[in-house]
Short mmCIF file of C-alpha atoms and ligand atoms in Angstrom, two decimals:
data_model
loop_
_atom_site.label_atom_id
_atom_site.label_comp_id
_atom_site.label_asym_id
_atom_site.label_seq_id
_atom_site.Cartn_x
_atom_site.Cartn_y
_atom_site.Cartn_z
CA MET A 1 -185.17 -1.84 -37.73
CA ASP A 2 -184.62 -5.56 -37.51
CA LEU A 3 -185.35 -6.59 -33.89
CA THR A 4 -184.93 -10.11 -32.66
CA ARG A 5 -187.87 -11.73 -30.87
CA ASP A 6 -186.31 -10.98 -27.44
CA GLU A 7 -185.68 -7.35 -28.32
CA GLN A 8 -189.28 -6.93 -29.52
CA ALA A 9 -190.51 -8.46 -26.34
CA ILE A 10 -188.52 -5.89 -24.31
CA LEU A 11 -190.02 -3.08 -26.58
CA ASP A 12 -193.47 -4.46 -25.94
CA GLY A 13 -192.99 -4.09 -22.20
CA GLU A 14 -192.74 -7.76 -21.31
CA GLU A 15 -189.53 -7.19 -19.15
CA GLY A 16 -190.84 -4.20 -17.33
CA GLU A 17 -191.18 -0.48 -17.79
CA SER A 18 -187.50 0.64 -17.32
CA ARG A 19 -186.23 -1.81 -20.00
CA GLN A 20 -189.11 -0.80 -22.27
CA LYS A 21 -188.18 2.82 -21.90
CA ALA A 22 -184.49 2.02 -22.58
CA MET A 23 -185.44 0.03 -25.74
CA GLU A 24 -187.73 2.89 -26.94
CA LEU A 25 -184.78 5.26 -26.71
CA VAL A 26 -182.15 3.09 -28.30
CA THR A 27 -184.42 2.13 -31.27
CA ALA A 28 -185.57 5.65 -31.72
CA LEU A 29 -181.89 6.71 -31.98
CA GLY A 30 -181.35 3.77 -34.35
CA LYS A 31 -184.13 4.93 -36.70
CA ILE A 32 -182.88 8.54 -36.72
CA TYR A 33 -179.38 7.38 -37.75
CA GLY A 34 -180.46 4.61 -40.07
CA ALA A 35 -179.29 1.56 -38.05
CA GLU A 36 -180.52 -1.74 -39.38
CA ASP A 37 -180.33 -3.67 -36.09
CA LEU A 38 -178.85 -3.55 -32.60
CA ILE A 39 -175.48 -4.76 -31.46
CA ASP A 40 -174.29 -6.23 -28.19
CA ILE A 41 -171.90 -3.96 -26.20
CA THR A 42 -169.28 -5.08 -23.63
CA SER A 43 -169.31 -1.91 -21.45
CA ALA A 44 -170.77 1.58 -21.03
CA HIS A 45 -169.55 4.84 -19.56
CA LEU A 46 -172.15 7.22 -18.46
CA SER A 47 -172.09 11.09 -18.38
CA GLY A 48 -174.84 13.18 -16.60
CA ALA A 49 -173.41 12.42 -13.20
CA SER A 50 -172.81 16.00 -11.80
CA TYR A 51 -175.75 17.70 -10.08
CA LYS A 52 -174.47 20.93 -11.67
CA THR A 53 -175.10 19.60 -15.12
CA ILE A 54 -178.27 17.56 -14.68
CA GLY A 55 -180.15 19.56 -12.02
CA ASP A 56 -183.36 18.56 -10.26
CA GLY A 57 -184.86 17.39 -13.65
CA GLY A 58 -182.02 14.87 -14.09
CA LEU A 59 -182.13 13.75 -10.40
CA LYS A 60 -185.89 13.05 -10.87
CA TYR A 61 -185.22 11.08 -14.00
CA LEU A 62 -182.68 8.92 -12.15
CA GLU A 63 -185.10 8.54 -9.17
CA ASP A 64 -187.76 7.27 -11.57
CA MET A 65 -185.41 4.86 -13.30
CA ALA A 66 -184.12 3.34 -10.01
CA ALA A 67 -187.63 3.14 -8.56
CA GLY A 68 -188.68 1.30 -11.66
CA GLY A 69 -185.93 -1.41 -10.94
CA ALA A 70 -183.59 -0.34 -13.79
CA LYS A 71 -180.37 -2.26 -13.70
CA VAL A 72 -177.32 -2.04 -16.05
CA SER A 73 -176.54 -5.38 -17.68
CA VAL A 74 -172.82 -4.66 -18.72
CA PRO A 75 -169.90 -3.22 -16.65
CA SER A 76 -170.65 0.52 -16.50
CA THR A 77 -168.70 3.43 -15.00
CA LEU A 78 -169.58 7.12 -14.25
CA ASN A 79 -168.17 10.43 -15.37
CA PRO A 80 -166.85 12.89 -12.80
CA VAL A 81 -169.26 14.43 -10.35
CA GLY A 82 -169.61 17.99 -9.07
CA MET A 83 -167.45 17.52 -5.93
CA ASP A 84 -165.01 15.29 -4.14
CA ARG A 85 -167.24 13.03 -2.03
CA ASP A 86 -165.33 13.69 1.14
CA ARG A 87 -163.67 17.00 0.60
CA TRP A 88 -166.42 19.06 -0.87
CA ARG A 89 -166.16 21.76 1.74
CA GLU A 90 -162.71 22.56 0.40
CA MET A 91 -164.38 23.16 -2.97
CA HIS A 92 -166.77 25.79 -1.55
CA ILE A 93 -169.61 23.41 -2.14
CA THR A 94 -172.93 24.07 -0.21
CA PRO A 95 -174.49 21.26 1.88
CA GLU A 96 -177.59 21.34 -0.34
CA PHE A 97 -175.54 20.64 -3.50
CA ALA A 98 -173.53 17.94 -1.73
CA GLU A 99 -176.74 16.17 -0.45
CA LYS A 100 -178.19 16.04 -4.01
CA GLN A 101 -174.84 15.12 -5.54
CA LEU A 102 -174.41 12.14 -3.13
CA ARG A 103 -177.98 11.11 -3.91
CA ILE A 104 -177.28 10.95 -7.67
CA ILE A 105 -174.17 8.73 -7.05
CA ASP A 106 -176.30 6.49 -4.83
CA LEU A 107 -179.02 6.17 -7.52
CA TYR A 108 -176.51 5.12 -10.19
CA GLY A 109 -175.17 2.62 -7.62
CA GLN A 110 -178.68 1.15 -7.11
CA MET A 111 -178.78 0.56 -10.84
CA GLY A 112 -175.56 -1.45 -10.65
CA VAL A 113 -173.25 1.29 -12.03
CA ARG A 114 -169.73 1.32 -10.62
CA LYS A 115 -169.37 4.39 -8.54
CA THR A 116 -165.94 5.30 -9.91
CA CYS A 117 -166.44 8.75 -11.37
CA SER A 118 -163.68 9.60 -13.71
CA CYS A 119 -163.29 10.64 -17.32
CA THR A 120 -160.31 8.32 -17.71
CA PRO A 121 -161.85 4.96 -16.77
CA TYR A 122 -159.75 3.43 -19.58
CA THR A 123 -156.64 3.57 -17.36
CA GLY A 124 -158.11 1.11 -14.85
CA ALA A 125 -161.81 0.85 -13.96
CA ASN A 126 -163.20 0.24 -17.50
CA VAL A 127 -160.82 -0.88 -20.20
CA PRO A 128 -162.23 -2.04 -23.57
CA THR A 129 -160.15 -3.93 -26.08
CA LEU A 130 -159.65 -3.63 -29.86
CA GLY A 131 -162.84 -4.32 -31.72
CA ASP A 132 -165.17 -4.15 -28.71
CA HIS A 133 -168.48 -2.47 -29.30
CA VAL A 134 -169.26 -0.15 -26.31
CA ALA A 135 -171.61 2.76 -25.55
CA TRP A 136 -169.59 5.53 -24.03
CA ALA A 137 -170.55 9.11 -23.29
CA GLU A 138 -167.86 11.70 -22.32
CA SER A 139 -166.44 13.19 -25.44
CA SER A 140 -162.74 12.82 -24.46
CA ALA A 141 -163.04 9.29 -23.14
CA LEU A 142 -165.02 7.94 -26.06
CA SER A 143 -162.55 9.49 -28.50
CA PHE A 144 -159.66 7.91 -26.59
CA VAL A 145 -161.20 4.33 -26.68
CA ASN A 146 -162.23 4.68 -30.27
CA SER A 147 -158.83 5.96 -31.44
CA PHE A 148 -156.09 4.69 -29.17
CA ILE A 149 -157.61 1.33 -28.24
CA GLY A 150 -159.73 0.72 -31.35
CA ALA A 151 -162.91 -0.03 -29.56
CA ARG A 152 -166.16 1.18 -31.23
CA THR A 153 -168.63 3.69 -29.89
CA ASN A 154 -170.61 6.62 -31.17
CA ARG A 155 -170.68 9.89 -29.31
CA GLU A 156 -173.36 8.86 -26.90
CA GLY A 157 -175.33 11.24 -24.78
CA GLY A 158 -176.08 10.50 -20.99
CA PRO A 159 -179.53 9.04 -21.44
CA GLY A 160 -178.54 7.00 -24.55
CA ALA A 161 -175.48 5.47 -22.77
CA LEU A 162 -177.62 4.62 -19.75
CA ALA A 163 -180.32 3.03 -21.93
CA ALA A 164 -177.61 0.94 -23.78
CA ALA A 165 -176.11 -0.04 -20.45
CA ILE A 166 -179.53 -1.31 -19.25
CA LEU A 167 -180.13 -3.30 -22.39
CA GLY A 168 -176.39 -4.37 -23.03
CA LYS A 169 -177.13 -3.28 -26.60
CA THR A 170 -176.86 -0.17 -28.75
CA ALA A 171 -178.04 0.74 -32.25
CA ASN A 172 -175.63 -0.46 -34.93
CA TYR A 173 -174.73 2.70 -36.87
CA GLY A 174 -171.97 5.31 -37.32
CA LEU A 175 -168.63 4.43 -35.72
CA HIS A 176 -169.69 0.81 -35.08
CA LEU A 177 -169.41 0.15 -38.82
CA ASP A 178 -166.08 -0.39 -40.73
CA GLU A 179 -166.82 2.05 -43.54
CA ARG A 180 -167.71 4.90 -41.01
CA ARG A 181 -164.28 4.63 -39.44
CA ARG A 182 -162.28 5.82 -42.57
CA PRO A 183 -160.19 9.03 -42.10
CA THR A 184 -161.59 12.12 -43.82
CA VAL A 185 -158.47 14.36 -43.74
CA VAL A 186 -154.63 13.97 -43.25
CA ILE A 187 -153.10 16.21 -40.55
CA ASP A 188 -149.45 16.87 -41.15
CA ALA A 189 -148.43 17.83 -37.53
CA ASP A 190 -145.31 19.70 -36.54
CA ILE A 191 -145.18 19.91 -32.73
CA ASP A 192 -142.47 19.67 -30.06
CA GLY A 193 -144.06 16.45 -28.59
CA SER A 194 -144.83 17.86 -25.05
CA VAL A 195 -148.18 16.99 -23.62
CA PHE A 196 -149.14 20.67 -23.79
CA SER A 197 -148.33 20.74 -27.48
CA TYR A 198 -150.81 17.88 -28.07
CA SER A 199 -153.39 20.01 -26.25
CA LEU A 200 -152.79 22.96 -28.64
CA LEU A 201 -152.60 20.57 -31.58
CA GLY A 202 -156.07 19.24 -30.70
CA GLN A 203 -157.32 22.76 -30.32
CA ALA A 204 -155.89 23.76 -33.66
CA VAL A 205 -157.29 20.65 -35.42
CA GLY A 206 -160.76 21.21 -33.93
CA MET A 207 -160.65 24.84 -35.08
CA ALA A 208 -159.45 23.78 -38.59
CA ILE A 209 -161.76 20.89 -39.41
CA GLY A 210 -164.61 20.97 -36.83
CA SER A 211 -165.74 17.36 -37.21
CA GLY A 212 -164.42 14.46 -39.32
CA ILE A 213 -161.91 11.82 -38.77
CA PRO A 214 -158.34 13.09 -38.75
CA TYR A 215 -155.34 10.93 -39.77
CA PHE A 216 -152.13 12.27 -38.17
CA ARG A 217 -148.63 12.06 -39.50
CA GLY A 218 -145.69 13.18 -37.48
CA ILE A 219 -146.92 12.35 -33.93
CA SER A 220 -146.24 9.46 -31.52
CA PRO A 221 -148.74 9.71 -28.71
CA GLU A 222 -148.65 7.67 -25.58
CA VAL A 223 -151.55 7.51 -23.07
CA GLU A 224 -151.19 10.99 -21.67
CA GLU A 225 -150.70 12.59 -25.08
CA ALA A 226 -153.68 10.67 -26.57
CA LYS A 227 -156.07 11.57 -23.81
CA THR A 228 -155.05 15.21 -24.08
CA LEU A 229 -155.39 15.21 -27.88
CA SER A 230 -158.79 13.47 -27.71
CA ALA A 231 -160.19 15.84 -25.21
CA ALA A 232 -158.95 19.03 -26.99
CA MET A 233 -160.39 17.86 -30.43
CA ALA A 234 -163.72 16.88 -28.85
CA ALA A 235 -164.01 20.24 -27.27
CA ALA A 236 -162.73 22.57 -30.06
CA GLY A 237 -164.51 20.52 -32.72
CA SER A 238 -166.57 17.29 -32.32
CA VAL A 239 -163.98 14.79 -33.27
CA ALA A 240 -164.87 11.26 -31.90
CA LEU A 241 -162.28 9.14 -33.74
CA TRP A 242 -158.73 9.85 -35.00
CA HIS A 243 -155.90 7.81 -36.29
CA ALA A 244 -152.20 8.36 -36.10
CA GLU A 245 -149.69 6.68 -38.45
CA GLY A 246 -147.69 4.03 -36.62
CA ALA A 247 -149.43 4.70 -33.28
CA THR A 248 -153.15 3.72 -33.35
CA PRO A 249 -154.32 0.23 -34.11
CA GLU A 250 -156.50 0.90 -37.13
CA ALA A 251 -154.27 3.52 -38.86
CA GLY A 252 -152.68 0.89 -41.12
CA ASN A 253 -156.04 -0.25 -42.46
CA PHE A 254 -156.63 2.77 -44.64
CA ASP A 255 -155.15 4.22 -47.95
CA VAL A 256 -155.05 7.95 -47.34
CA SER A 257 -153.25 8.99 -50.50
CA ASP A 258 -156.16 10.90 -52.01
CA LEU A 259 -157.18 12.75 -48.91
CA GLU A 260 -156.81 16.52 -48.37
CA VAL A 261 -153.67 17.38 -46.30
CA VAL A 262 -153.80 20.08 -43.61
CA HIS A 263 -150.60 21.33 -42.08
CA ILE A 264 -150.55 22.27 -38.36
CA GLY A 265 -147.44 23.95 -37.17
CA GLU A 266 -146.16 26.92 -35.18
CA LYS A 267 -148.58 29.43 -36.69
CA GLU A 268 -151.68 27.36 -36.03
CA LEU A 269 -150.55 26.43 -32.47
CA GLU A 270 -150.10 30.18 -31.72
CA ALA A 271 -153.71 30.88 -33.01
CA ALA A 272 -154.96 28.01 -30.83
CA TYR A 273 -153.19 29.45 -27.78
CA ASP A 274 -154.53 32.95 -28.46
CA ARG A 275 -158.07 31.49 -28.73
CA LEU A 276 -157.85 29.78 -25.43
CA ASN A 277 -156.24 32.51 -23.36
CA THR A 278 -158.50 35.39 -22.30
CA VAL A 279 -156.91 36.46 -19.01
CA ASN A 280 -153.39 36.68 -17.45
CA ASP A 281 -154.15 36.65 -13.75
CA VAL A 282 -156.22 33.91 -11.98
CA GLN A 283 -157.95 33.00 -8.74
CA LEU A 284 -157.89 29.24 -9.26
CA ILE A 285 -155.44 26.96 -10.95
CA ALA A 286 -157.00 23.57 -11.84
CA ILE A 287 -154.87 20.69 -13.27
CA GLY A 288 -156.10 17.45 -14.39
CA CYS A 289 -158.42 17.62 -17.44
CA PRO A 290 -158.77 14.83 -18.35
CA HIS A 291 -158.00 13.31 -14.91
CA LEU A 292 -154.28 13.05 -14.05
CA THR A 293 -152.80 9.56 -14.64
CA GLU A 294 -150.37 8.00 -12.17
CA LYS A 295 -147.49 9.09 -14.48
CA GLU A 296 -148.63 12.58 -14.34
CA MET A 297 -149.07 12.53 -10.62
CA HIS A 298 -145.44 11.44 -10.33
CA GLN A 299 -144.18 14.10 -12.70
CA ILE A 300 -146.06 16.90 -10.90
CA ALA A 301 -144.89 15.74 -7.45
CA ALA A 302 -141.33 15.53 -8.72
CA PHE A 303 -141.61 19.12 -10.09
CA LEU A 304 -143.06 20.45 -6.75
CA LYS A 305 -140.77 18.55 -4.33
CA GLY A 306 -138.62 21.11 -2.34
CA LYS A 307 -140.61 24.08 -3.67
CA ARG A 308 -142.98 26.35 -1.80
CA LYS A 309 -146.28 28.05 -2.53
CA VAL A 310 -145.86 31.67 -1.93
CA SER A 311 -149.12 33.12 -3.27
CA LYS A 312 -151.96 32.78 -0.74
CA ASP A 313 -154.54 34.35 -2.98
CA ILE A 314 -154.55 31.67 -5.64
CA GLU A 315 -156.04 28.23 -5.02
CA ILE A 316 -154.76 25.20 -6.66
CA TRP A 317 -156.79 21.95 -7.35
CA PHE A 318 -155.41 18.78 -8.78
CA CYS A 319 -158.08 16.49 -10.29
CA THR A 320 -157.80 12.73 -10.59
CA SER A 321 -159.76 9.61 -9.91
CA GLU A 322 -160.13 8.00 -6.52
CA GLU A 323 -158.39 4.93 -8.00
CA VAL A 324 -155.28 6.99 -8.95
CA ARG A 325 -155.19 9.08 -5.89
CA SER A 326 -155.29 6.00 -3.58
CA LYS A 327 -152.33 4.50 -5.54
CA CYS A 328 -150.08 7.55 -5.14
CA PRO A 329 -149.90 8.56 -1.45
CA GLU A 330 -146.36 9.90 -1.56
CA ASP A 331 -147.16 12.25 -4.59
CA VAL A 332 -150.34 13.28 -2.93
CA ALA A 333 -148.41 14.37 0.18
CA VAL A 334 -146.11 16.59 -1.91
CA MET A 335 -148.85 18.00 -4.08
CA GLU A 336 -151.07 18.81 -1.03
CA GLN A 337 -148.54 21.38 0.08
CA PHE A 338 -149.84 23.43 -2.86
CA GLY A 339 -153.57 22.43 -2.93
CA PRO A 340 -156.07 19.60 -2.53
CA VAL A 341 -155.78 16.50 -4.72
CA LEU A 342 -159.44 16.05 -5.46
CA ALA A 343 -160.99 12.74 -6.51
CA ASP A 344 -163.71 12.07 -9.01
CA THR A 345 -164.50 15.66 -9.83
CA CYS A 346 -163.18 18.44 -11.97
CA MET A 347 -163.13 22.17 -12.45
CA VAL A 348 -165.82 22.07 -15.23
CA VAL A 349 -168.54 19.96 -13.62
CA ALA A 350 -168.04 21.55 -10.21
CA PRO A 351 -169.97 24.72 -9.50
CA ILE A 352 -166.87 26.93 -9.46
CA GLU A 353 -168.66 29.93 -10.84
CA GLY A 354 -170.07 30.67 -7.37
CA THR A 355 -166.62 31.32 -6.09
CA PHE A 356 -164.16 32.11 -8.97
CA GLN A 357 -164.25 34.23 -12.08
CA ARG A 358 -160.74 33.56 -13.60
CA THR A 359 -159.25 30.09 -13.79
CA GLY A 360 -155.95 28.62 -15.10
CA THR A 361 -155.66 25.21 -16.57
CA ASN A 362 -153.31 23.14 -18.73
CA SER A 363 -156.18 21.70 -20.77
CA ALA A 364 -157.53 22.98 -24.12
CA LYS A 365 -160.79 21.15 -23.34
CA ALA A 366 -161.23 23.00 -20.01
CA GLY A 367 -160.08 26.12 -21.78
CA ASN A 368 -163.04 25.77 -24.09
CA TYR A 369 -165.59 24.81 -21.41
CA LEU A 370 -164.60 27.23 -18.59
CA PRO A 371 -165.97 30.19 -20.34
CA THR A 372 -169.22 28.52 -21.59
CA LEU A 373 -170.11 26.25 -18.72
CA CYS A 374 -168.51 28.06 -15.82
CA SER A 375 -168.53 31.73 -16.69
CA GLN A 376 -164.78 31.98 -16.32
CA LYS A 377 -162.07 33.83 -18.13
CA ALA A 378 -159.36 31.21 -18.86
CA MET A 379 -155.67 31.09 -18.80
CA VAL A 380 -154.20 28.02 -20.52
CA ARG A 381 -150.57 27.11 -20.03
CA ASP A 382 -148.36 24.08 -19.51
CA VAL A 383 -148.32 22.53 -16.05
CA ALA A 384 -144.86 24.05 -15.00
CA ALA A 385 -145.81 27.50 -16.21
CA LEU A 386 -149.08 27.38 -14.23
CA LEU A 387 -147.43 26.16 -11.06
CA GLU A 388 -144.66 28.83 -11.29
CA VAL A 389 -147.35 31.46 -10.95
CA VAL A 390 -147.77 30.65 -7.21
CA MET A 391 -144.15 30.13 -6.27
FE1 F3S B 409 -162.77 15.25 -17.49
FE2 F3S B 409 -163.87 17.32 -16.55
FE3 F3S B 409 -162.02 17.53 -18.44
S1 F3S B 409 -164.86 15.55 -17.07
S2 F3S B 409 -162.25 15.78 -19.61
S3 F3S B 409 -161.71 16.76 -16.36
S4 F3S B 409 -163.92 18.76 -18.30
#
């Protein structure tokens, strides 16, 4: 790889051990993927924030990085953690887990990372713009910023994103390059346009194509639909970039006339629904994957207003960011009649398997991960159908 004199000096250890380690990792990734050089980034978003997912090994890695003086050099945000920082007892979290989780957040803070822990930082805390090169982990968020905003990031892992954040640079390969952003398949989508239909569409596309860069016809996503679609395709397949005709900023750059066309309609959505649903009665209903936006908080509160939770056996969690929760106190008051509005955590990265075995959600992404990462049987429905279960 072509390194500048300054980059080579970092690799040689002239700026300390933590920057050297970060450069070793970024250049190693660059060599594996054939990058010719490094590129400056404007922001990073880091995964590996929940104690459940990184464990004591990850905690020790962060301890070592922070002790070595590691500091991020671009605005950087964190993914959801394993609990609400204040209301963890309501999530059946043990004090031992809570102590380690708070330590992890603190260590990231020592490295200069903003302690906003959300998978939707693009709605406020960390908003790239068209053409920005960034280093984002969190499969749903990076797909959203690649696709709906037109920023450029590869599917970074936690350590790679942290290394890039420390350097303010990443290896220049893959989705940073114009030619690697070309669509690979046209998806002719026939859906009803509800947010839930975007979740099933993403599941169906992930099941149909696995990876690749879909180019959609027949959809008009706004933020909520785009985040849901991004999350579902990232979980059901490994899609990190998609385009939608007339709706995403780069769609008009490509001639797709010679691409294969895949139709996704009622039959495919039903197959996606059947794949996700493995149970019909649940102990927990968790809504907000990816994290609820302000608009979704208003919609849920409007739906719940004047209604009453009858079932005492089923818990309900609403998951959002601290930023959104603090902006919606009236919605929160209505929603809390049904269950806690939890900030900066979610049903997948929290250790729910110690308490629950059957969980309902409106998200295809959570529907994929609840069985594999949380030992749950899953029920996946739209928000209204889920909430009606407890009324
Ligand atoms: Fe976010 Fe957790 Fe879903 S991190 S995308 S709410 S699995």
